[in-house]
Short mmCIF file of C-alpha atoms in Angstrom, two decimals:
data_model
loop_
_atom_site.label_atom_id
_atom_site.label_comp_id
_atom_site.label_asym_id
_atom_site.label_seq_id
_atom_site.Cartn_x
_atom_site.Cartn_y
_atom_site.Cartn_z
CA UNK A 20 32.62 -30.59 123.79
CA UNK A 21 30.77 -29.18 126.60
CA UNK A 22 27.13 -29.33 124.38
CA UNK A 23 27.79 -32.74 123.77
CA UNK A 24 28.34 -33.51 127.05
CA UNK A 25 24.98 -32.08 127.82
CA UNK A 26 22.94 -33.57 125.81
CA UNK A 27 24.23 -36.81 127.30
CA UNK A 28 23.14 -36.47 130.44
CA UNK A 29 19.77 -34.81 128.77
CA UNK A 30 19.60 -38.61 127.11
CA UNK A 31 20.45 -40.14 130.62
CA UNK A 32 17.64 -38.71 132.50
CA UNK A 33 15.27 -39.94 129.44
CA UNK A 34 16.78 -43.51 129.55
CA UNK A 35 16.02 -43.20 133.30
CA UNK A 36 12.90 -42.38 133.60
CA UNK A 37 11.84 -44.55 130.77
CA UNK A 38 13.87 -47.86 132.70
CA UNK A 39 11.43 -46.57 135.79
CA UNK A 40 8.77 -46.39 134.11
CA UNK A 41 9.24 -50.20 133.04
CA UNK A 42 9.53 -51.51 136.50
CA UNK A 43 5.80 -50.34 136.92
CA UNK A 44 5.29 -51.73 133.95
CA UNK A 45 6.25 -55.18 134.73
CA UNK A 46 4.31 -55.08 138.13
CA UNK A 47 0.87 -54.48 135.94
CA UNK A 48 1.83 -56.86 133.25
CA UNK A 49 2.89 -59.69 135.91
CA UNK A 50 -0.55 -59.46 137.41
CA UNK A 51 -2.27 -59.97 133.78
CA UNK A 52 -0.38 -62.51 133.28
CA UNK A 53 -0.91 -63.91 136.37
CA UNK A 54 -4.93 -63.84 136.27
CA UNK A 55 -4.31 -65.05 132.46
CA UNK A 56 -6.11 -61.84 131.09
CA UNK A 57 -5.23 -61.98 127.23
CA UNK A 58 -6.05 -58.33 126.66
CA UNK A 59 -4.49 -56.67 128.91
CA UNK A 60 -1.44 -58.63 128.13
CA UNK A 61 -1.30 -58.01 124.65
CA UNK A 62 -1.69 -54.21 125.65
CA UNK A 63 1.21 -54.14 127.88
CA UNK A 64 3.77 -56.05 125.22
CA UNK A 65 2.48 -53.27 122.47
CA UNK A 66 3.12 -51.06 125.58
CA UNK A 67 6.86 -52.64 126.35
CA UNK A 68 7.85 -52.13 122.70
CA UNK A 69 7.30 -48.99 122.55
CA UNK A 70 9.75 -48.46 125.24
CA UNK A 71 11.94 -50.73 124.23
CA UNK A 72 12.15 -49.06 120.91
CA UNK A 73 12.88 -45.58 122.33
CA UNK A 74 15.50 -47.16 124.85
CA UNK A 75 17.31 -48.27 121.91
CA UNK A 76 17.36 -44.73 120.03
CA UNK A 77 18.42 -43.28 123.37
CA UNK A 78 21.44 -45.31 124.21
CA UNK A 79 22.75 -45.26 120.95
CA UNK A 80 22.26 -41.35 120.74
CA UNK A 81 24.21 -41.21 124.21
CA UNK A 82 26.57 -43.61 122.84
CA UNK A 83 27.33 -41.36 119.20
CA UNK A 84 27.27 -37.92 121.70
CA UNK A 85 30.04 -39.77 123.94
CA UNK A 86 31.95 -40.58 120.72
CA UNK A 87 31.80 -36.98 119.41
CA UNK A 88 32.59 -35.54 122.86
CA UNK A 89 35.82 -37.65 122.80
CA UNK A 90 36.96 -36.65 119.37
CA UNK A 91 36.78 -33.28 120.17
CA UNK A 92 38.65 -33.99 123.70
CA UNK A 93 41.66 -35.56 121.33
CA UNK A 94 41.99 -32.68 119.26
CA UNK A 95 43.03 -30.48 122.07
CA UNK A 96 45.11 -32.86 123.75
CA UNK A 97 46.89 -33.51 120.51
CA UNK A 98 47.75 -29.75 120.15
CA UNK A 99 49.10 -29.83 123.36
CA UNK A 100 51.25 -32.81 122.48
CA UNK A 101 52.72 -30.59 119.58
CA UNK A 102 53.57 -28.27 122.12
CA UNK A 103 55.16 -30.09 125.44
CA UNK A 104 56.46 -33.32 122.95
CA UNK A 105 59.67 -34.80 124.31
CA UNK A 106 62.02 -36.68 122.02
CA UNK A 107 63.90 -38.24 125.51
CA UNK A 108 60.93 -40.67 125.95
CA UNK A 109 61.31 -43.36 124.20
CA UNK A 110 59.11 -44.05 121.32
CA UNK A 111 57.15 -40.46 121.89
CA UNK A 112 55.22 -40.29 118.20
CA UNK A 113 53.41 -43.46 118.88
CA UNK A 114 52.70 -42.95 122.52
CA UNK A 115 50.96 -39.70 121.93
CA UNK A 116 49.06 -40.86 118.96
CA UNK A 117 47.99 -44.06 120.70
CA UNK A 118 47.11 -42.24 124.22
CA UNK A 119 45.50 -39.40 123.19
CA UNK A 120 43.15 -41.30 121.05
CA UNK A 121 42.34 -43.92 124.24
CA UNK A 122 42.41 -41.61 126.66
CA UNK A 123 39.50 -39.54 125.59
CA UNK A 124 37.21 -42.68 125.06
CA UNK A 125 37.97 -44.05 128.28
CA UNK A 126 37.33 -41.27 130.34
CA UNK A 127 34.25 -40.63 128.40
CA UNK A 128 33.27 -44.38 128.88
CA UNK A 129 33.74 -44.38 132.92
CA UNK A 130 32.44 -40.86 133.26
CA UNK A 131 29.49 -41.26 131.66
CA UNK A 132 29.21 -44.54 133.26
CA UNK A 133 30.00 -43.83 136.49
CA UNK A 134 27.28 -40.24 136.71
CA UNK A 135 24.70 -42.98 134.84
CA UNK A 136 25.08 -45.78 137.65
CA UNK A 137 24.64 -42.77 140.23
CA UNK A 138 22.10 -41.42 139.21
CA UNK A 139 20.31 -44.94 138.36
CA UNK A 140 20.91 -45.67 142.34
CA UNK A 141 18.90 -42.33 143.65
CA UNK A 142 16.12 -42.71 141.71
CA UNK A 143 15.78 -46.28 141.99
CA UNK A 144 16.61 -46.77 146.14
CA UNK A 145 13.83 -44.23 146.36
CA UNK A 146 12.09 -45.89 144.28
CA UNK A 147 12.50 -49.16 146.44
CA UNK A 148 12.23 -47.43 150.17
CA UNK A 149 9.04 -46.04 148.81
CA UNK A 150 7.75 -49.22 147.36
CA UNK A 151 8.95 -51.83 149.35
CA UNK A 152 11.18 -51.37 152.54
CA UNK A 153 14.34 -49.33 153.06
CA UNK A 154 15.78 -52.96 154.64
CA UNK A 155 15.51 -54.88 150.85
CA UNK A 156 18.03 -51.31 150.16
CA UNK A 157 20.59 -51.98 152.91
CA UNK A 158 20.69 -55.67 152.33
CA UNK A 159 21.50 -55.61 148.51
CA UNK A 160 23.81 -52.71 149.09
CA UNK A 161 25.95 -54.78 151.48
CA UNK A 162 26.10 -57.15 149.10
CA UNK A 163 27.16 -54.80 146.35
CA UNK A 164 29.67 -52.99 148.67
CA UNK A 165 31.45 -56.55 149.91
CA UNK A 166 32.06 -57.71 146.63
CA UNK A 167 33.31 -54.44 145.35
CA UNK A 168 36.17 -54.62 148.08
CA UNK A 169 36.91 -58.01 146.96
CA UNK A 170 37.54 -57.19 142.70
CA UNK A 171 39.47 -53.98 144.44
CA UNK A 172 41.75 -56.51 146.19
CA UNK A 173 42.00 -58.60 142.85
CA UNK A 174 42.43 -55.87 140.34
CA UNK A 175 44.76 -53.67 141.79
CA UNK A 176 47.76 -55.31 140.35
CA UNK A 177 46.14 -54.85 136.94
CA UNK A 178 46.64 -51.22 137.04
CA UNK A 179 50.65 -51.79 137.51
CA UNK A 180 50.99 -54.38 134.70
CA UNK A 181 49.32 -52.65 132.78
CA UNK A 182 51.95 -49.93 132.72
CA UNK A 183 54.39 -52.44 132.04
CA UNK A 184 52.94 -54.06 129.30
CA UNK A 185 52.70 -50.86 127.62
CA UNK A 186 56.36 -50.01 128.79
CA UNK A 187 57.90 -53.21 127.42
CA UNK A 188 55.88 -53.66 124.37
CA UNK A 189 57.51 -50.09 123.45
CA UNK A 190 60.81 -50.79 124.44
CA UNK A 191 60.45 -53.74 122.20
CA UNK A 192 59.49 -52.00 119.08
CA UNK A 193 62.12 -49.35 119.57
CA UNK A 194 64.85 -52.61 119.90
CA UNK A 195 63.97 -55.75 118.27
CA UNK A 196 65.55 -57.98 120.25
CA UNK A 197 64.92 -61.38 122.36
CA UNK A 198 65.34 -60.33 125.87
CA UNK A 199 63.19 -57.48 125.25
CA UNK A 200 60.37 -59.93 123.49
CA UNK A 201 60.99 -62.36 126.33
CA UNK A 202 60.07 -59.24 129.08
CA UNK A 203 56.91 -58.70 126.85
CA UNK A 204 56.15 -62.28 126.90
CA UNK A 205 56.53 -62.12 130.07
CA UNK A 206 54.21 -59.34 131.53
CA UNK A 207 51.54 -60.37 129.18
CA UNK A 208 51.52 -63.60 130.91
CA UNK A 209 50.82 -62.08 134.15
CA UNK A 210 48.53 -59.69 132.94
CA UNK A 211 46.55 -62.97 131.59
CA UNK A 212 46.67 -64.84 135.02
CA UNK A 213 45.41 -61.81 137.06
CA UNK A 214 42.86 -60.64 134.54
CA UNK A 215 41.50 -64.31 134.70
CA UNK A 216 41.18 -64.28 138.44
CA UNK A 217 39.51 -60.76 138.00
CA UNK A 218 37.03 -62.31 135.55
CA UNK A 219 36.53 -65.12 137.55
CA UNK A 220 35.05 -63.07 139.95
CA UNK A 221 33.05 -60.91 137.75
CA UNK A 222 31.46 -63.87 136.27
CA UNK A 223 30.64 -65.51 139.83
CA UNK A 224 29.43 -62.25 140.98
CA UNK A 225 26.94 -61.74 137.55
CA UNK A 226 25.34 -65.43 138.54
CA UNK A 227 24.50 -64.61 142.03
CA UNK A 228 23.06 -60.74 141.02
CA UNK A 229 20.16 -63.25 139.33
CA UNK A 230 19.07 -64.99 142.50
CA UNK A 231 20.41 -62.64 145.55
CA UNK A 232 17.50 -60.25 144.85
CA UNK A 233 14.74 -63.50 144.55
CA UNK A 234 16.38 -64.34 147.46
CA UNK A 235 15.54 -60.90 149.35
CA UNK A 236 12.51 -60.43 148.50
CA UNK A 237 11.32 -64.46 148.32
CA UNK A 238 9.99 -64.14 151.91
CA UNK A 239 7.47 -61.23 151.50
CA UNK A 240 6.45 -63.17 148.59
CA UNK A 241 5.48 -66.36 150.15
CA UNK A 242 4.20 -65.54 153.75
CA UNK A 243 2.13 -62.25 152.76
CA UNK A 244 -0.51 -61.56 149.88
CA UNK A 245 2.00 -59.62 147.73
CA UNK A 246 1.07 -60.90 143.98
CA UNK A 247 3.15 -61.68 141.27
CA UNK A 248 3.63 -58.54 139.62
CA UNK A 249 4.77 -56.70 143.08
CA UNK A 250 7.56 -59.49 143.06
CA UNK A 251 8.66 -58.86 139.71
CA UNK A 252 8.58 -55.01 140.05
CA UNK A 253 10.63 -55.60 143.38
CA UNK A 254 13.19 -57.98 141.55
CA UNK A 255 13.79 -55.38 138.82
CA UNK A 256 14.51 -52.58 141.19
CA UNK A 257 16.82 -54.70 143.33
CA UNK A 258 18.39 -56.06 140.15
CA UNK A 259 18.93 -52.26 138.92
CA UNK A 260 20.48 -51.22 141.87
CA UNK A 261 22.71 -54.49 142.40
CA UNK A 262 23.74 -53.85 138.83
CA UNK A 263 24.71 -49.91 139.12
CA UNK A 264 26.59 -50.72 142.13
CA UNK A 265 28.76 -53.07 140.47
CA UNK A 266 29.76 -50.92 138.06
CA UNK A 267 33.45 -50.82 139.18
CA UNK A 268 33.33 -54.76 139.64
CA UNK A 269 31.87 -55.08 135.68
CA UNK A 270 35.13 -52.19 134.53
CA UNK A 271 37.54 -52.53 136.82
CA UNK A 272 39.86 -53.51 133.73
CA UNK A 273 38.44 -50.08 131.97
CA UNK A 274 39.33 -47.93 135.07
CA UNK A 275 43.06 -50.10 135.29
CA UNK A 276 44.09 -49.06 131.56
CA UNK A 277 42.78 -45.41 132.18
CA UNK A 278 44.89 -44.87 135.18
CA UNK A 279 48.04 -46.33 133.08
CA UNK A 280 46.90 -44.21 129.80
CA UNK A 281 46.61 -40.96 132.29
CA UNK A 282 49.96 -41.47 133.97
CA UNK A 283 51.87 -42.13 130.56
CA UNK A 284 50.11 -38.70 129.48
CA UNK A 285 51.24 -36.99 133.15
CA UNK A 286 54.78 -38.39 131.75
CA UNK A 287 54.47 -36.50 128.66
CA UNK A 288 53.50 -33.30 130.52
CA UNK A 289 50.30 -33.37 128.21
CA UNK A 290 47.94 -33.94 131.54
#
């Protein structure tokens, strides 16, 4: 597990430096575009392709190693299964089949995620400070950090109905019955309503990440000579960072469902 593990984060730093190397990219292309010179644009799309092309093999070579990591992760929680399986818990076969198989995958998903979007914020705050102005940093990262404490607020009853939807929906298969279906019924429909206010948000949140970072850096633009391209390379880096720090706000539901998978495990005794 551990090799596959490294050659994801070999694969991250590539995808990094490669999504770095575009924001300088669009700065350059921007200004051809800009003083409507045909060659160099045509240059910089052949250029942008390229990249784009590699980008693609990269992700989905992160995305197979991630897989393959999480395979190997089940195996060895499924021989401890064997080992500390209870038959007191109710319906114990299909809880160990079904959480060993998720759990892997989701910590692999926000793990991987998680070390990406931090590592995607160094490079690219320096990358801002060093550009532009360490003020465009703290402004978008207030931002960021306000609206993470708000999804908190909203999707912290997630992670408890979760539980309970998994509780219920097993008590239900165990004993066919109509109270139990009615419980079920009834936890899925809160799950529903709070996962709608939690999108809600998310979706609000995803609008204004297009236009806060304009909104920053519109000023500059307008009362000094920056040019075109510097505006666009400033709007990717702010939009890069805005988006890395809202990568609990985009998974909150993710993180909610591996808290509940880990603490049926812990139940278990197979974490």
């Amino acid at each position: 597990m551990r090799k596959f593990i490294v050659a994801m984060g070999v694969l991250g730093i590539l995808e990094i430096s490669l999504v770095l190397y575009l924001t300088w990219w669009k700065e350059i292309f921007w200004n051809y575009v800009a003083t409507k010179n045909i060659d160099g644009f045509i240059q910089y799309l052949i250029i942008f392709t390229m990249v784009a092309l590699a980008l693609c093999v990269i992700v989905a070579s992160a995305t197979y190693m991630s897989t393959r990591a999480a395979i190997k992760w089940r195996e060895i929680l499924n021989s401890r299964a064997h080992i500390h399986k209870s038959s007191n818990i109710e319906n114990v076969n299909q809880r160990i089949q079904e959480d060993c198989s998720k759990y892997p995958d989701l910590v692999m998903t926000i793990g991987y995620g998680v070390a990406r979007a931090i590592a995607y914020l160094v490079v690219f705050s320096i990358a801002l400070c060093a550009q532009f102005s360490w003020v465009y940093l703290i402004l978008i990262t207030g931002y960021a950090i306000i609206a993470t404490g708000i999804a908190r607020g909203i999707g912290n009853p997630l992670i408890k109905l979760n539980y309970q939807a998994q509780q219920t929906e097993a008590t239900y298969r165990n004993r066919l019955s109509a109270p139990n279906f009615k419980e079920c019924i009834l936890i899925q429909l809160n799950l529903a309503k709070k996962l709608k206010h939690l999108q809600y948000f998310q979706s609000l949140y995803g609008q204004l990440g297009v236009v806060i970072p304009l909104l920053i850096i519109a000023p500059a633009y307008f009362t000094t000579g920056m040019l075109l391209g510097s505006l666009m390379q400033a709007n990717s880096i702010m939009s890069t960072i805005t988006d890395n720090l809202s990568y609990g706000i985009n998974n909150f539901d993710i993180y909610n469902k591996l808290l509940s998978c880990r603490k049926r495990l812990t139940e278990l005794e197979i974490l």
